[in-house]
Tab-separated table of C-alpha atoms in Angstrom:
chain	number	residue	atom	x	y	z
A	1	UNK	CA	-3.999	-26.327	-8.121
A	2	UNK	CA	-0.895	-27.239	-9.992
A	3	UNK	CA	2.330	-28.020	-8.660
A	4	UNK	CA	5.789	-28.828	-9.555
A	5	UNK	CA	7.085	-32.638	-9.209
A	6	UNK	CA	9.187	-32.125	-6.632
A	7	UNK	CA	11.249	-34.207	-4.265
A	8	UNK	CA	8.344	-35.121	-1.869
A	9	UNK	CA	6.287	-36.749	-5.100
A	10	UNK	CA	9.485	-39.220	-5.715
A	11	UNK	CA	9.568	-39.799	-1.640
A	12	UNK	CA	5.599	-40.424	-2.067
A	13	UNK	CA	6.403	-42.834	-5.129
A	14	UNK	CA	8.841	-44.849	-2.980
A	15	UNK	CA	6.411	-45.176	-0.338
A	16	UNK	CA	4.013	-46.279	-3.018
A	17	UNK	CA	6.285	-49.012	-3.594
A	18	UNK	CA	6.206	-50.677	-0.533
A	19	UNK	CA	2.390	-51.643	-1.486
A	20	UNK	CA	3.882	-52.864	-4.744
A	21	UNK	CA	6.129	-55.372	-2.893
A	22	UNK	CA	3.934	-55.299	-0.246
A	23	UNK	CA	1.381	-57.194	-2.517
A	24	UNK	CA	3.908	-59.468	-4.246
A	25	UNK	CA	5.347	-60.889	-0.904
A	26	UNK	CA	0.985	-61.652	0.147
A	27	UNK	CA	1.023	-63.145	-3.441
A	28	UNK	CA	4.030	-65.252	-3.216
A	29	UNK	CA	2.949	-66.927	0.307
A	30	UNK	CA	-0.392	-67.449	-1.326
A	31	UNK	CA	0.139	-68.183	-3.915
A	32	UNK	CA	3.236	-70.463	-2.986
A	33	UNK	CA	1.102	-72.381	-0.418
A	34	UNK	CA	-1.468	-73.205	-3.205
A	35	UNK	CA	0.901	-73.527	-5.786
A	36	UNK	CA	2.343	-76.626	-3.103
A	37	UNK	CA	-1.235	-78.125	-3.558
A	38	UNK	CA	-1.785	-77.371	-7.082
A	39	UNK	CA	2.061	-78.979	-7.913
A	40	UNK	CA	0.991	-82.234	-5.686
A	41	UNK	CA	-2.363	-82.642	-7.557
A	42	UNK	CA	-0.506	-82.306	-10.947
A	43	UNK	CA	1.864	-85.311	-9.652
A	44	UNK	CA	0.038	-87.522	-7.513
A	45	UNK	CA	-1.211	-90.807	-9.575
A	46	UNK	CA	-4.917	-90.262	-9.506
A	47	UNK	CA	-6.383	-89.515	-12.554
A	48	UNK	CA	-9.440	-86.551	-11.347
A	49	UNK	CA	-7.052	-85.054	-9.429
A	50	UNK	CA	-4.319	-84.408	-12.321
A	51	UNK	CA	-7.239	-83.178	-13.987
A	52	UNK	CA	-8.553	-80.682	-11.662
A	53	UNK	CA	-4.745	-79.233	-11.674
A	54	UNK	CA	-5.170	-78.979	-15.210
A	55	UNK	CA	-8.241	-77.196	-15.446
A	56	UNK	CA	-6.952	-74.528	-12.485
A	57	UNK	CA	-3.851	-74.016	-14.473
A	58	UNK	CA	-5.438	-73.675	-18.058
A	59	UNK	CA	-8.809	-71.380	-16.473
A	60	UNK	CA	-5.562	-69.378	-15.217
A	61	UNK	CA	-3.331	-68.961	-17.524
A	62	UNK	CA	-5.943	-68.778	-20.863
A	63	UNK	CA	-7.131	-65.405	-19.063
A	64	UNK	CA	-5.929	-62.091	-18.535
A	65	UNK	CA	-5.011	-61.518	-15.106
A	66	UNK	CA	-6.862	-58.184	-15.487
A	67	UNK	CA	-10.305	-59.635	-15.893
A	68	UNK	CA	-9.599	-62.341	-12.662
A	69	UNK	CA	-8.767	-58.729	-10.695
A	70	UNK	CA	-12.254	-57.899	-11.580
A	71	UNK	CA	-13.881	-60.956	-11.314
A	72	UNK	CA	-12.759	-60.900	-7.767
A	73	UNK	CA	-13.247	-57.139	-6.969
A	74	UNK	CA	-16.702	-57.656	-8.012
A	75	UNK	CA	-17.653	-61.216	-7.337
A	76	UNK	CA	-16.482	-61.704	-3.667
A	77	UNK	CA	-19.361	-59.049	-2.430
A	78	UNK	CA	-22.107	-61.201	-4.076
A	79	UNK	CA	-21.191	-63.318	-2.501
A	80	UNK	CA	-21.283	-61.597	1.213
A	81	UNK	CA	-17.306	-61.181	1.591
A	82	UNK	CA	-16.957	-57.236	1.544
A	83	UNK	CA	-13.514	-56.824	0.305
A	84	UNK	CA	-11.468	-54.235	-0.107
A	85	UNK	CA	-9.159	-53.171	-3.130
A	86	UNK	CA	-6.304	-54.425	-1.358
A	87	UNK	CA	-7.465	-57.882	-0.571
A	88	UNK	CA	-9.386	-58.618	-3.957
A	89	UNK	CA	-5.914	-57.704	-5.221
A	90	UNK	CA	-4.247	-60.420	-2.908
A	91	UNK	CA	-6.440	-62.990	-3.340
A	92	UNK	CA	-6.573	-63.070	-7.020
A	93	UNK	CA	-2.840	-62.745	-7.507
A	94	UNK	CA	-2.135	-65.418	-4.986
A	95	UNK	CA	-4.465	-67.132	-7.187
A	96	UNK	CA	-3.047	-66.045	-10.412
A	97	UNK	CA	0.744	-67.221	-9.055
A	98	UNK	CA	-0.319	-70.802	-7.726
A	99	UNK	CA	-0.893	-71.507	-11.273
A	100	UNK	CA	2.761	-70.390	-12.017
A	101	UNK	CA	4.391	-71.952	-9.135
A	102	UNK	CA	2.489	-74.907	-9.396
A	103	UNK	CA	3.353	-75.416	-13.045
A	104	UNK	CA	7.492	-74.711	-12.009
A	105	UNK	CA	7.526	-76.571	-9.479
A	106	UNK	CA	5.723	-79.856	-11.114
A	107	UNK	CA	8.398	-79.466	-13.309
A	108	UNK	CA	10.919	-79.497	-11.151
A	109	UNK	CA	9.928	-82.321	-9.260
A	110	UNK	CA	9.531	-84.249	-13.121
A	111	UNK	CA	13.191	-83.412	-13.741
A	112	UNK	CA	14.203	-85.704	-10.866
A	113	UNK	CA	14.487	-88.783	-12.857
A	114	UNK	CA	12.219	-91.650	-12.018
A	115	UNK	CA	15.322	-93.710	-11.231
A	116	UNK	CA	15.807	-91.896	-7.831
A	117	UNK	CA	12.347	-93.108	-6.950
A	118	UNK	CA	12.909	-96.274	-8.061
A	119	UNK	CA	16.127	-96.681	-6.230
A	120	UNK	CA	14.691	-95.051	-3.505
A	121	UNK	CA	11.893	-97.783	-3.385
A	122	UNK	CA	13.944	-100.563	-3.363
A	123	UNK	CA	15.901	-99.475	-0.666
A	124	UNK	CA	12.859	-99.561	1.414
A	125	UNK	CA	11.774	-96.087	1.844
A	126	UNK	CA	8.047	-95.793	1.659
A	127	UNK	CA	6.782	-92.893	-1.045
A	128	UNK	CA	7.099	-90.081	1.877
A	129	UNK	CA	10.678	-90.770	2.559
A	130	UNK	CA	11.087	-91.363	-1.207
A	131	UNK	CA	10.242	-87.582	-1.833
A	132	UNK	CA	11.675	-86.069	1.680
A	133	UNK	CA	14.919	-87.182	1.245
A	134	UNK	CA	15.573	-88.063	-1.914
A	135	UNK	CA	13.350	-86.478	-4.807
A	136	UNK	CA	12.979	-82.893	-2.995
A	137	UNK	CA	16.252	-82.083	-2.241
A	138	UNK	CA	17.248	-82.499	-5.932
A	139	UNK	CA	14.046	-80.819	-7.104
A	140	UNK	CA	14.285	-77.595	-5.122
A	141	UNK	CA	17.866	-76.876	-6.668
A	142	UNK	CA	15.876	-76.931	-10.098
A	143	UNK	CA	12.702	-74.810	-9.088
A	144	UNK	CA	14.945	-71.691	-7.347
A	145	UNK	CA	16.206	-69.741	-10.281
A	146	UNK	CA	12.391	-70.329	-11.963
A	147	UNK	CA	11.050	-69.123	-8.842
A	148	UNK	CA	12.692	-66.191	-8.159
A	149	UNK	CA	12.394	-65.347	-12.235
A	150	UNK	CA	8.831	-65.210	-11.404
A	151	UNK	CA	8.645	-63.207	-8.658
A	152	UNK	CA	9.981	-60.564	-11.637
A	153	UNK	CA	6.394	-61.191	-13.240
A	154	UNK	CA	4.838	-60.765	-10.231
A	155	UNK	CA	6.259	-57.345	-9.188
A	156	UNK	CA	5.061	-55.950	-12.618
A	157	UNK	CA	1.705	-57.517	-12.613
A	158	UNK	CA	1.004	-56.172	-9.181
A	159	UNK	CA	0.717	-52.942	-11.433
A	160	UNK	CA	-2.512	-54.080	-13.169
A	161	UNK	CA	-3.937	-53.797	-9.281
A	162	UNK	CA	-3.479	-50.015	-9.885
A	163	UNK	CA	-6.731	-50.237	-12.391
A	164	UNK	CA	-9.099	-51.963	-9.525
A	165	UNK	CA	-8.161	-48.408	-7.542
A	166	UNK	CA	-5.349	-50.252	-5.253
A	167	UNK	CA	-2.812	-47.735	-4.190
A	168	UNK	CA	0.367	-49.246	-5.425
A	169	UNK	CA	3.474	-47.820	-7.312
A	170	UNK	CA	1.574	-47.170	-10.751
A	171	UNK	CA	-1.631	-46.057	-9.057
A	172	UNK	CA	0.599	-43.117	-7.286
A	173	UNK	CA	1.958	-42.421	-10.482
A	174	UNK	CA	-1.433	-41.644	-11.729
A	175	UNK	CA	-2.680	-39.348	-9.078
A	176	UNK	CA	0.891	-37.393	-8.470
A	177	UNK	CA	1.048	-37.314	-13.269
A	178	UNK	CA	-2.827	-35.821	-11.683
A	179	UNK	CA	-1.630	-33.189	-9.655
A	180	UNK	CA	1.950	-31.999	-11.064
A	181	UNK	CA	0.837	-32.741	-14.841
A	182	UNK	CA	3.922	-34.170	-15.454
A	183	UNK	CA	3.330	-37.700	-16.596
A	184	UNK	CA	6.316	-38.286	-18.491
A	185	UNK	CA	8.527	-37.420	-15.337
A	186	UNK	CA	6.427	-39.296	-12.762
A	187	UNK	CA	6.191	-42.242	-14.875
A	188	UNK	CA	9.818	-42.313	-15.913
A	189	UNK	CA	10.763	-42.146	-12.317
A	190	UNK	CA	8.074	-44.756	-11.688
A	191	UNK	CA	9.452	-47.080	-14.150
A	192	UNK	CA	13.181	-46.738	-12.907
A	193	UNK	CA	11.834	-47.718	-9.070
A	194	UNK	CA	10.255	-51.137	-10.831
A	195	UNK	CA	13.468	-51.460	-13.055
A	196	UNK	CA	15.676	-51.058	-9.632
A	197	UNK	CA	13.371	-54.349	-7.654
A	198	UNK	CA	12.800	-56.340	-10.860
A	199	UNK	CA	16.323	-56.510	-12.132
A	200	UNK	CA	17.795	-56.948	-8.602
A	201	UNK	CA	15.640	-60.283	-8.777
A	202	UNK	CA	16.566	-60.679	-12.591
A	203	UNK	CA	20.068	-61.107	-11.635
A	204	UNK	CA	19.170	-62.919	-8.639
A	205	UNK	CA	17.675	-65.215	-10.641
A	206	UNK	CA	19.976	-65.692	-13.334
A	207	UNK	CA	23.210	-66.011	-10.861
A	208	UNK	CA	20.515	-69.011	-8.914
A	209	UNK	CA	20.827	-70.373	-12.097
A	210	UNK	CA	24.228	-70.586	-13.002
A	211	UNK	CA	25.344	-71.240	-9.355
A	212	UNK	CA	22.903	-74.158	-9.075
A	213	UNK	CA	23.459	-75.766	-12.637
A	214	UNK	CA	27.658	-75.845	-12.035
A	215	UNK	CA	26.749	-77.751	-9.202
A	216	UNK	CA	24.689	-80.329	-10.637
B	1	UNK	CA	-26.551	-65.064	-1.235
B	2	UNK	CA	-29.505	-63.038	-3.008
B	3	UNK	CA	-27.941	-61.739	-6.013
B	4	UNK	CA	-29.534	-62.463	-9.213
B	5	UNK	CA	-27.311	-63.627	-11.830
B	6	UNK	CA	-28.659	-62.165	-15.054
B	7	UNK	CA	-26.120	-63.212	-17.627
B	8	UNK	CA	-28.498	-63.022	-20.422
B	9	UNK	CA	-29.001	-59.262	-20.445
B	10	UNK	CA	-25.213	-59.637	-21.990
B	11	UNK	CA	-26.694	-61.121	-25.120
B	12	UNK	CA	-27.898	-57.959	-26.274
B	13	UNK	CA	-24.009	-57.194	-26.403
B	14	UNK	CA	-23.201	-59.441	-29.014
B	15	UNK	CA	-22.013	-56.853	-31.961
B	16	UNK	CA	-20.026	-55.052	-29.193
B	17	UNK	CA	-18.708	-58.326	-28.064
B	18	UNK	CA	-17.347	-59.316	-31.452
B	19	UNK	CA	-16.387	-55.956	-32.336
B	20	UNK	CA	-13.904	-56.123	-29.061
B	21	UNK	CA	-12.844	-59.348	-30.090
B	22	UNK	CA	-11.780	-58.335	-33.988
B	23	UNK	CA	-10.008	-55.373	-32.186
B	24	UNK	CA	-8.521	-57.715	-30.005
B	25	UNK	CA	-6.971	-59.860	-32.848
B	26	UNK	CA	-6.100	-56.979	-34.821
B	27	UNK	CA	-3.885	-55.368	-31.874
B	28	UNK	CA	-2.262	-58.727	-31.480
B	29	UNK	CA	-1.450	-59.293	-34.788
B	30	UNK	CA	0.259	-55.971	-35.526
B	31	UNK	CA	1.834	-56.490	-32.021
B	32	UNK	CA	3.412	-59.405	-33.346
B	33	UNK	CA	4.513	-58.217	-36.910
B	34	UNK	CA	6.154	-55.248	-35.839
B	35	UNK	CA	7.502	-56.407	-32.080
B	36	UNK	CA	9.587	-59.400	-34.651
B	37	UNK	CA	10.723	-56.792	-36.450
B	38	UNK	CA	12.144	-54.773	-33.652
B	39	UNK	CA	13.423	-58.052	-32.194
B	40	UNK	CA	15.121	-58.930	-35.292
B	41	UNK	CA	16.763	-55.989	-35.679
B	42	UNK	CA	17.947	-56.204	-31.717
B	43	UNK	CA	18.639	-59.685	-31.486
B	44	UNK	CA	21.177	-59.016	-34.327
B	45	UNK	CA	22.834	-55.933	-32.521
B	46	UNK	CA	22.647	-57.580	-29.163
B	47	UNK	CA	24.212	-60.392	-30.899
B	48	UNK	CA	27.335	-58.019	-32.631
B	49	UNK	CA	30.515	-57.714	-31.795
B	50	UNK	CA	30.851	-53.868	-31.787
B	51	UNK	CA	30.165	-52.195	-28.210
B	52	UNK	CA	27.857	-49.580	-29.601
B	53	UNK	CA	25.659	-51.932	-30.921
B	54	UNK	CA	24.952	-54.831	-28.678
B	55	UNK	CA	25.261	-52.335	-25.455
B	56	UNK	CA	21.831	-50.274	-26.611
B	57	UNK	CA	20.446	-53.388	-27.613
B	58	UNK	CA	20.768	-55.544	-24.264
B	59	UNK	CA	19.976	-52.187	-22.356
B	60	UNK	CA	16.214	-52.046	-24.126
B	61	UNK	CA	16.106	-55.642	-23.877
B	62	UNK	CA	16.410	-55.510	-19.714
B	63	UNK	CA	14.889	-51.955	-19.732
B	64	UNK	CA	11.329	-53.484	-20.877
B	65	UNK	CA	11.592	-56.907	-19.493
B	66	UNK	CA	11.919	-55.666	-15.962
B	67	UNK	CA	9.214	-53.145	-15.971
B	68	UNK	CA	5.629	-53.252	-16.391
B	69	UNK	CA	3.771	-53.396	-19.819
B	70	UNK	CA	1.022	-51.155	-17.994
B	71	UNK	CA	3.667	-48.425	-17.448
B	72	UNK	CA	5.192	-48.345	-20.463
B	73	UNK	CA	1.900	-47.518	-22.237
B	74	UNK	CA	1.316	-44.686	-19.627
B	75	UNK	CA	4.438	-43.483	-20.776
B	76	UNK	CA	4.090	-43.357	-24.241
B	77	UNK	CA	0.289	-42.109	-24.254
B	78	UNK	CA	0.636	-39.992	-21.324
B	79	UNK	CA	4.015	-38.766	-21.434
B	80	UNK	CA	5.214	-38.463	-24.956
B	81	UNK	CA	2.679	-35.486	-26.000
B	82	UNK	CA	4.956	-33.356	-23.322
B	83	UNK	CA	7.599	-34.153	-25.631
B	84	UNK	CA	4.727	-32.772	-28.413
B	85	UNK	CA	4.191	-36.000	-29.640
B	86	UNK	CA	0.607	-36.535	-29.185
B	87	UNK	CA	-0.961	-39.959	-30.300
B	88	UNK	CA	-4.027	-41.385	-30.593
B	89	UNK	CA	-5.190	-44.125	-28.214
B	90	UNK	CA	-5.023	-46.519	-30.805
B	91	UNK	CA	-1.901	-46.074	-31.916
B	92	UNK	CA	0.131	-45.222	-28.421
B	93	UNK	CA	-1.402	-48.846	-27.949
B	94	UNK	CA	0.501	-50.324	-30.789
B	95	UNK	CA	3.435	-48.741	-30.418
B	96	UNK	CA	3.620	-49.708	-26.538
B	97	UNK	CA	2.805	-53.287	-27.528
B	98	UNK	CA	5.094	-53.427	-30.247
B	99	UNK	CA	7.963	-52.552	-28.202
B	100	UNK	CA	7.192	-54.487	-25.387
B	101	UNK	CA	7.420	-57.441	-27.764
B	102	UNK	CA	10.262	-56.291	-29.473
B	103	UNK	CA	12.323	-57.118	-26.567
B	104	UNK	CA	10.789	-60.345	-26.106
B	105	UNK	CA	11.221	-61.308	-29.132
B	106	UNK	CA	14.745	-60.552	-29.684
B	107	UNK	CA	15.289	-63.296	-27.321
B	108	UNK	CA	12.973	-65.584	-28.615
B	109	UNK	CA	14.966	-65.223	-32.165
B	110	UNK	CA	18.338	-65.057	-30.194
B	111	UNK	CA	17.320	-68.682	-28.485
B	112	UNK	CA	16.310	-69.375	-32.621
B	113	UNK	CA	19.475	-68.782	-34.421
B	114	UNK	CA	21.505	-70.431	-31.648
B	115	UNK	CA	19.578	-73.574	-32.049
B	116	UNK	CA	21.009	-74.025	-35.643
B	117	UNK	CA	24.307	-76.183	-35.042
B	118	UNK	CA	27.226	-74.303	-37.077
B	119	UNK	CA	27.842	-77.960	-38.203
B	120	UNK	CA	24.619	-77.829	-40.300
B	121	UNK	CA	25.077	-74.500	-42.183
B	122	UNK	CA	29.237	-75.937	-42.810
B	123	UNK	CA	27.369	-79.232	-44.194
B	124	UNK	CA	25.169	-76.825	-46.203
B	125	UNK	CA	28.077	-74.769	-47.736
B	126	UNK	CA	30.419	-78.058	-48.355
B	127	UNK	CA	27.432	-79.426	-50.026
B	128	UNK	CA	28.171	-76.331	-52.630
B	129	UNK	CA	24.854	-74.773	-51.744
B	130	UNK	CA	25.574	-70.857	-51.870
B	131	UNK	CA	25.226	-68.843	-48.632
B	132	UNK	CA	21.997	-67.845	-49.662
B	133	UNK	CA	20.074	-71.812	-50.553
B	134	UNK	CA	22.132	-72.410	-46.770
B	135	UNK	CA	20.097	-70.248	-45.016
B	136	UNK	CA	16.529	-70.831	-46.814
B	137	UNK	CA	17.008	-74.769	-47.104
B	138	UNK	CA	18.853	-75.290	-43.719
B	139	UNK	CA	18.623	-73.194	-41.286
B	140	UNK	CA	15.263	-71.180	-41.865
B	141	UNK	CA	13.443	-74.611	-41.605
B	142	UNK	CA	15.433	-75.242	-38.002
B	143	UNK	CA	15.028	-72.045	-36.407
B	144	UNK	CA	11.697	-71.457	-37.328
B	145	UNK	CA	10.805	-75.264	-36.169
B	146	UNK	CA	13.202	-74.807	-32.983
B	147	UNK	CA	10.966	-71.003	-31.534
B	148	UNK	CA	7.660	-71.707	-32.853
B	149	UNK	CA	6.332	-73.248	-29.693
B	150	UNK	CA	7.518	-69.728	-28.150
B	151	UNK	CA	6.122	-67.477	-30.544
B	152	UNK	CA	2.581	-69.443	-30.781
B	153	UNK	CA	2.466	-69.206	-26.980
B	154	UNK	CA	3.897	-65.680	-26.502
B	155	UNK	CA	1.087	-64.764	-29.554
B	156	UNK	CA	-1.656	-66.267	-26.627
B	157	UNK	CA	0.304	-63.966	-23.848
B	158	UNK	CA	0.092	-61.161	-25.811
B	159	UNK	CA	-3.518	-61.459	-26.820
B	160	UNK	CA	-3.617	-61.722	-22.777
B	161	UNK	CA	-1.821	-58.942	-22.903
B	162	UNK	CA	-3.787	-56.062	-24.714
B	163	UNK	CA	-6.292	-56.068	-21.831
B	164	UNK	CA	-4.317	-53.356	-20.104
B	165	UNK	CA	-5.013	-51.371	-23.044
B	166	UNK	CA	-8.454	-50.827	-22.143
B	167	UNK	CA	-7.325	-48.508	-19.705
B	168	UNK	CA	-6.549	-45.579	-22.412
B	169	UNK	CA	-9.229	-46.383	-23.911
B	170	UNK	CA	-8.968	-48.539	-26.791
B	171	UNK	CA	-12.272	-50.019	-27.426
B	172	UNK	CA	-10.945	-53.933	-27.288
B	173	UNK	CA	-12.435	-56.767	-26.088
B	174	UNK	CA	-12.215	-55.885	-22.260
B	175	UNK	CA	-12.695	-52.473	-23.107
B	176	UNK	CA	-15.978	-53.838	-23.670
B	177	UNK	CA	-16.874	-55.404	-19.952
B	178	UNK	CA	-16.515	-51.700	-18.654
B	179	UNK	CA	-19.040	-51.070	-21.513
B	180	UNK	CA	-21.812	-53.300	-20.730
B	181	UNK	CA	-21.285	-52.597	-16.708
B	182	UNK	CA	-21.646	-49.079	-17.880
B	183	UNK	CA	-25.036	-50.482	-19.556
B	184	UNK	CA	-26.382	-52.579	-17.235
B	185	UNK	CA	-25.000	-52.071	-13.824
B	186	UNK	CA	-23.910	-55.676	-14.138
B	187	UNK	CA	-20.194	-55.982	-13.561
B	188	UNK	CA	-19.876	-59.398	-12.198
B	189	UNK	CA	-21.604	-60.529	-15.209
B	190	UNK	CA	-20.051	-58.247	-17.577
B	191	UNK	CA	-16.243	-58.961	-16.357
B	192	UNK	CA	-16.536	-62.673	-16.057
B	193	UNK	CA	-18.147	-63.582	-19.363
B	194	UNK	CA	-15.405	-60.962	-21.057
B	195	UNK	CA	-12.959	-63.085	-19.339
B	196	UNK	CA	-14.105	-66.384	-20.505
B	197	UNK	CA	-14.071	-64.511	-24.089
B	198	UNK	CA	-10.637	-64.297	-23.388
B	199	UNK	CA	-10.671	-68.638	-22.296
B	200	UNK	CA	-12.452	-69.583	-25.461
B	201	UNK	CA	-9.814	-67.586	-27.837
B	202	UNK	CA	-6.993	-69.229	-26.080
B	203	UNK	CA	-8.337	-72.446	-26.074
B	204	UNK	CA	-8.974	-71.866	-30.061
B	205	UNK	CA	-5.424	-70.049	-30.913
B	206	UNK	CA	-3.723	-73.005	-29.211
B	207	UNK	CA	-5.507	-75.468	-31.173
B	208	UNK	CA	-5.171	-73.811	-34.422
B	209	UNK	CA	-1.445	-73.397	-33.655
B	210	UNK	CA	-1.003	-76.953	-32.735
B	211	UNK	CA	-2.759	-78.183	-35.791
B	212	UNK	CA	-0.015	-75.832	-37.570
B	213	UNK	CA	2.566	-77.072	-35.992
B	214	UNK	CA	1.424	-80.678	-36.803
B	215	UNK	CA	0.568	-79.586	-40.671
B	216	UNK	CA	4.142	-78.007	-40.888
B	217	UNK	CA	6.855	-79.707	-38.910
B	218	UNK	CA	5.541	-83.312	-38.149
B	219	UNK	CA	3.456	-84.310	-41.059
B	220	UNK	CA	5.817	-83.254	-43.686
B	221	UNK	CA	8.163	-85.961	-44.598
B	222	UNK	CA	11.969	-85.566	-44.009
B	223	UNK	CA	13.531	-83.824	-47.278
């Protein structure tokens, strides 16, 4: 049976899009918590470990988020972990942002000149207090606006998920373009919910940035 | 665990493989080409002083960075023919591509032509170089030094990129895991050695565009 797109399919969309952000939040804590560990490996001085960073980062970033979805959907069952679309689509995108947020933030904390240690050091702090109270404070004003810009790339990869069968914003596109057969309406309105979240965070991001750099 | 791992059924794949791959390249490449063309074109309106120029162009600019590439193609393959516009898989996917990079490469060029000091092209003219020898001896070299680190590493995003085509159906390279699982009932196997396809042509494009870079900018003595 076909219907008309009515008001009920945009309510249904909305809904839709609380799996969309849904998903990015799971992927942010994730990812940020591993992204903490991934940053720390990338900085502490040990040789193996910079390396390992390295090779997470690259074995990231050098493939297409698309094919890790997979990777996961299929691979965690062999594996014995039954998952579900929803969590294969958590893990691997908490996965898939640690590689971001490690790379931001190991940045951020490089931008802190080595000075500050330094004077930090010879004021007696050992290296804990060293990055505590002097390094991390200064570094965190430098990874926020980076950060949230991210989160922007999140939010629209989390549509990808919609091709592992996860019921997010751009799957429910897909099965309401099914039933009304009006794709280019359902997807328009589809695009203007993303537009609304990403370029709230957009702006977010960019007034972060402004706000934090006038008071450096 | 008491799956077998049978990656060497996927050797039988090989012409499929490197058929997905050429497609691959091919889709990236035009990508490219035309999305610099569009982002010329809208880095120079976003960039002019008349309203009705540089509004359009910053709206498209924030219309397609803020939503997803994945969308975007449904739009144009699914929802243009209800306009009657009906394309071919192939060619919704370079069109969607294309303007997905136009907008990120207007600001790519933007970032470009800003590099260029105004001091440089005024020591260009009062050298009596003409407008003209300015722009190919000074600035060209500078701006195209100054966003080629972007646009050899957005050319490795995009490659990235085309996956999401697969799901219209262009037979590129990941087009081809769904293939072989199709095949051989091996999608583990299938997906992850399409992905690591995807590893060793990053790895390769990155060299080869360091090497450039090295060839182009740093070898070449100072004129």
């Amino acid at each position: 049976m076909i219907r008309e797109f009515a008001g009920a399919d945009v309510v249904y969309l909305l809904l839709a899009a609380r799996w969309t952000v849904a998903l990015a939040i799971m992927a942010m804590l994730g990812g940020g918590l591993l992204g903490l560990v991934i940053a720390a490996l990338r900085i502490v001085p040990f040789k193996p470990a910079n390396w390992l960073a390295i090779l997470y980062i690259n074995l990231i970033q050098g493939t297409p988020l698309l094919g890790q979805l997979f990777i996961f959907f299929f691979g965690l069952p062999l594996i014995g972990i039954q998952v579900d679309a929803w969590t294969a689509a958590a893990i691997s995108l908490s996965i898939y942002a640690a590689a971001f947020f490690g790379e931001i933030w190991r940045g951020a904390l490089q931008s802190v000149s080595i000075r500050q240690w330094e004077a930090g050091a010879s004021l007696g702090l050992t290296y804990g207090q060293r990055l505590f109270y002097v390094v991390l404070p200064q570094a965190l004003r430098v990874a926020v606006a980076p950060t949230v810009g991210f989160l922007v790339q999140l939010i629209k990869n989390t549509s990808l998920t919609a091709l592992i069968g996860f019921v997010e914003l751009t799957r429910a596109g897909q099965i309401i373009s099914g039933a009304t057969f009006a794709p280019l309406r359902v997807y328009l309105v589809v695009a203007v919910v993303y537009f609304v979240i990403c370029f709230s965070l957009s702006q977010m991001s960019r007034r972060l940035e402004r706000k934090l750099h006038v008071a450096r | 665990m008491n799956y077998n791992f049978r990656f060497e059924i996927l050797l039988r794949y090989q012409a499929e493989i490197l058929q997905g791959v050429l497609l691959t390249l091919q889709l990236s490449v035009l990508t490219m080409v035309f999305g610099l063309i569009i982002g010329l074109g809208v880095a120079i309106a976003a960039g002019s002083p008349s309203k009705w120029l540089s509004v359009p162009a910053r709206f498209y600019v924030e219309t397609i960075r803020n939503t997803p590439l994945l969308v975007q193609l449904f739009i144009v393959f699914f929802g243009l023919p209800s306009l009657g516009l009906r394309l071919s898989a192939d060619l919704a996917a370079v069109i969607a591509l294309s303007i997905n990079m136009g907008a990120y490469g207007a600001e790519i060029l933007r970032a470009g032509f800003e590099s260029v000091r105004r001091s440089q092209i005024e020591a260009g003219r009062s050298l009596g170089l003409t407008a003209a020898q300015t722009f190919r001896h000074v600035v060209l070299f500078q701006a195209t030094k100054a966003i080629y680190p972007a646009l050899a590493s957005q050319f490795v995003l995009i490659m990235l990129a085309t996956c999401v085509v697969s799901s219209i159906g262009v037979t590129e390279l990941f087009h081809q895991a769904a293939f072989i699982d199709s095949r051989t009932y091996r999608s583990f196997e299938a997906y992850t050695l399409i992905t690591l396809s995807y590893l060793i042509l990053t790895l390769a494009f990155r060299a080869l565009f360091s090497f450039i870079y090295w060839a182009v900018f740093v070898r070449r003595p100072a004129r």
